[in-house]
């Protein structure tokens, strides 16, 4: 009976680690998607002004 409980404990730890990695991966994917959002009109205008101001 002790070996059976040990197996369930190992399986539970593996499932916990696997689900933790999945949550981390999903969060990192969503964070990258937030960074790739389109600019608002004001942000776009400011970015263009900075680019043109740097040109000699």
CSV table of N, CA and C in Angstrom, one decimal:
chain,number,residue,atom,x,y,z
A,1,UNK,N,0.8,-1.2,0.0
A,1,UNK,CA,0.0,0.0,0.0
A,1,UNK,C,0.9,1.3,0.0
A,2,UNK,N,2.0,1.2,0.6
A,2,UNK,CA,2.9,2.3,0.7
A,2,UNK,C,3.4,2.7,-0.7
A,3,UNK,N,3.7,1.7,-1.6
A,3,UNK,CA,4.2,2.0,-2.9
A,3,UNK,C,3.1,2.7,-3.7
A,4,UNK,N,1.9,2.3,-3.5
A,4,UNK,CA,0.8,2.9,-4.2
A,4,UNK,C,0.6,4.4,-3.9
A,5,UNK,N,0.7,4.7,-2.6
A,5,UNK,CA,0.7,6.1,-2.2
A,5,UNK,C,1.8,6.9,-2.7
A,6,UNK,N,3.0,6.3,-2.8
A,6,UNK,CA,4.2,7.0,-3.3
A,6,UNK,C,4.0,7.3,-4.8
A,7,UNK,N,3.4,6.4,-5.5
A,7,UNK,CA,3.2,6.6,-6.9
A,7,UNK,C,2.2,7.8,-7.2
A,8,UNK,N,1.2,7.9,-6.4
A,8,UNK,CA,0.2,9.0,-6.5
A,8,UNK,C,0.9,10.3,-6.1
A,9,UNK,N,1.8,10.3,-5.1
A,9,UNK,CA,2.5,11.5,-4.7
A,9,UNK,C,3.4,12.0,-5.9
A,10,UNK,N,4.1,11.1,-6.5
A,10,UNK,CA,5.0,11.4,-7.6
A,10,UNK,C,4.1,12.0,-8.8
A,11,UNK,N,3.0,11.3,-9.1
A,11,UNK,CA,2.2,11.7,-10.2
A,11,UNK,C,1.6,13.1,-9.9
A,12,UNK,N,1.2,13.4,-8.7
A,12,UNK,CA,0.7,14.7,-8.3
A,12,UNK,C,1.7,15.8,-8.4
A,13,UNK,N,2.9,15.5,-8.0
A,13,UNK,CA,4.0,16.5,-8.1
A,13,UNK,C,4.3,16.8,-9.6
A,14,UNK,N,4.3,15.7,-10.4
A,14,UNK,CA,4.5,15.9,-11.8
A,14,UNK,C,3.4,16.8,-12.4
A,15,UNK,N,2.2,16.5,-12.1
A,15,UNK,CA,1.1,17.2,-12.6
A,15,UNK,C,1.1,18.7,-12.2
A,16,UNK,N,1.5,18.9,-10.9
A,16,UNK,CA,1.7,20.3,-10.4
A,16,UNK,C,2.7,21.1,-11.1
A,17,UNK,N,3.9,20.4,-11.4
A,17,UNK,CA,5.0,21.1,-12.1
A,17,UNK,C,4.6,21.3,-13.5
A,18,UNK,N,3.9,20.4,-14.2
A,18,UNK,CA,3.5,20.6,-15.6
A,18,UNK,C,2.5,21.7,-15.7
A,19,UNK,N,1.5,21.8,-14.8
A,19,UNK,CA,0.5,22.8,-14.9
A,19,UNK,C,1.2,24.2,-14.6
A,20,UNK,N,2.2,24.2,-13.7
A,20,UNK,CA,2.9,25.5,-13.5
A,20,UNK,C,3.6,26.0,-14.7
A,21,UNK,N,4.2,25.0,-15.4
A,21,UNK,CA,4.9,25.4,-16.7
A,21,UNK,C,3.9,25.9,-17.7
A,22,UNK,N,2.8,25.3,-17.8
A,22,UNK,CA,1.8,25.7,-18.8
A,22,UNK,C,1.3,27.1,-18.4
A,23,UNK,N,1.0,27.4,-17.2
A,23,UNK,CA,0.6,28.7,-16.8
A,23,UNK,C,1.7,29.8,-17.1
A,24,UNK,N,2.9,29.5,-16.8
A,24,UNK,CA,4.0,30.4,-17.2
A,24,UNK,C,4.1,30.6,-18.7
A,25,UNK,N,4.0,29.6,-19.5
A,25,UNK,CA,4.0,29.7,-20.9
A,25,UNK,C,2.9,30.5,-21.5
A,26,UNK,N,1.7,30.3,-21.0
A,26,UNK,CA,0.5,31.1,-21.4
A,26,UNK,C,0.7,32.6,-21.0
A,27,UNK,N,1.2,32.8,-19.8
A,27,UNK,CA,1.4,34.2,-19.4
A,27,UNK,C,2.4,34.9,-20.3
A,28,UNK,N,3.5,34.2,-20.6
A,28,UNK,CA,4.5,34.8,-21.4
A,28,UNK,C,4.0,35.1,-22.9
A,29,UNK,N,3.2,34.2,-23.4
A,29,UNK,CA,2.6,34.4,-24.7
A,29,UNK,C,1.6,35.6,-24.7
A,30,UNK,N,0.8,35.7,-23.7
A,30,UNK,CA,-0.1,36.9,-23.6
A,30,UNK,C,0.7,38.2,-23.4
A,31,UNK,N,1.8,38.2,-22.7
A,31,UNK,CA,2.5,39.4,-22.4
A,31,UNK,C,3.2,39.8,-23.8
A,32,UNK,N,3.6,38.9,-24.6
A,32,UNK,CA,4.2,39.3,-25.9
A,32,UNK,C,3.1,39.9,-26.8
A,33,UNK,N,1.9,39.3,-26.7
A,33,UNK,CA,0.8,39.8,-27.5
A,33,UNK,C,0.5,41.2,-27.1
A,34,UNK,N,0.5,41.6,-25.8
A,34,UNK,CA,0.3,42.9,-25.3
A,34,UNK,C,1.3,43.9,-25.8
A,35,UNK,N,2.6,43.4,-25.9
A,35,UNK,CA,3.6,44.3,-26.4
A,35,UNK,C,3.5,44.6,-27.8
A,36,UNK,N,2.9,43.7,-28.6
A,36,UNK,CA,2.7,43.9,-30.0
A,36,UNK,C,1.4,44.6,-30.4
A,37,UNK,N,0.8,45.2,-29.5
A,37,UNK,CA,-0.5,45.9,-29.8
A,37,UNK,C,-0.2,47.1,-30.7
A,38,UNK,N,-1.2,47.5,-31.5
A,38,UNK,CA,-1.1,48.6,-32.4
A,38,UNK,C,-1.0,49.9,-31.6
A,39,UNK,N,-0.3,50.9,-32.1
A,39,UNK,CA,-0.1,52.2,-31.5
A,39,UNK,C,-1.4,53.0,-31.6
A,40,UNK,N,-1.6,53.9,-30.6
A,40,UNK,CA,-2.7,54.8,-30.7
A,40,UNK,C,-2.2,56.0,-31.7
A,41,UNK,N,-3.1,56.8,-32.1
A,41,UNK,CA,-2.7,57.8,-33.1
A,41,UNK,C,-1.7,58.8,-32.5
A,42,UNK,N,-1.9,59.2,-31.2
A,42,UNK,CA,-1.0,60.1,-30.6
A,42,UNK,C,0.4,59.5,-30.4
A,43,UNK,N,0.5,58.2,-30.0
A,43,UNK,CA,1.7,57.5,-29.9
A,43,UNK,C,2.5,57.4,-31.2
A,44,UNK,N,1.7,57.1,-32.3
A,44,UNK,CA,2.3,57.0,-33.6
A,44,UNK,C,2.9,58.3,-34.1
A,45,UNK,N,2.1,59.4,-33.8
A,45,UNK,CA,2.6,60.7,-34.2
A,45,UNK,C,3.9,61.1,-33.5
A,46,UNK,N,3.9,60.8,-32.2
A,46,UNK,CA,5.1,61.1,-31.4
A,46,UNK,C,6.3,60.3,-31.9
A,47,UNK,N,6.1,59.0,-32.2
A,47,UNK,CA,7.2,58.2,-32.7
A,47,UNK,C,7.7,58.7,-34.1
A,48,UNK,N,6.8,59.1,-34.9
A,48,UNK,CA,7.3,59.7,-36.2
A,48,UNK,C,8.0,61.0,-36.0
A,49,UNK,N,7.6,61.8,-35.1
A,49,UNK,CA,8.2,63.1,-34.8
A,49,UNK,C,9.7,62.9,-34.3
A,50,UNK,N,9.8,61.8,-33.4
A,50,UNK,CA,11.2,61.5,-32.9
A,50,UNK,C,12.1,61.0,-34.1
A,51,UNK,N,11.5,60.2,-35.0
A,51,UNK,CA,12.3,59.7,-36.1
A,51,UNK,C,12.8,60.9,-37.0
A,52,UNK,N,11.8,61.8,-37.3
A,52,UNK,CA,12.2,62.9,-38.2
A,52,UNK,C,13.1,63.9,-37.5
A,53,UNK,N,13.0,64.1,-36.2
A,53,UNK,CA,13.8,65.0,-35.5
A,53,UNK,C,15.3,64.5,-35.5
A,54,UNK,N,15.5,63.2,-35.5
A,54,UNK,CA,16.9,62.7,-35.5
A,54,UNK,C,17.6,62.8,-36.8
A,55,UNK,N,16.9,63.0,-37.9
A,55,UNK,CA,17.5,63.1,-39.2
A,55,UNK,C,18.2,64.5,-39.4
A,56,UNK,N,19.4,64.5,-40.0
A,56,UNK,CA,20.1,65.8,-40.1
A,56,UNK,C,19.5,66.7,-41.2
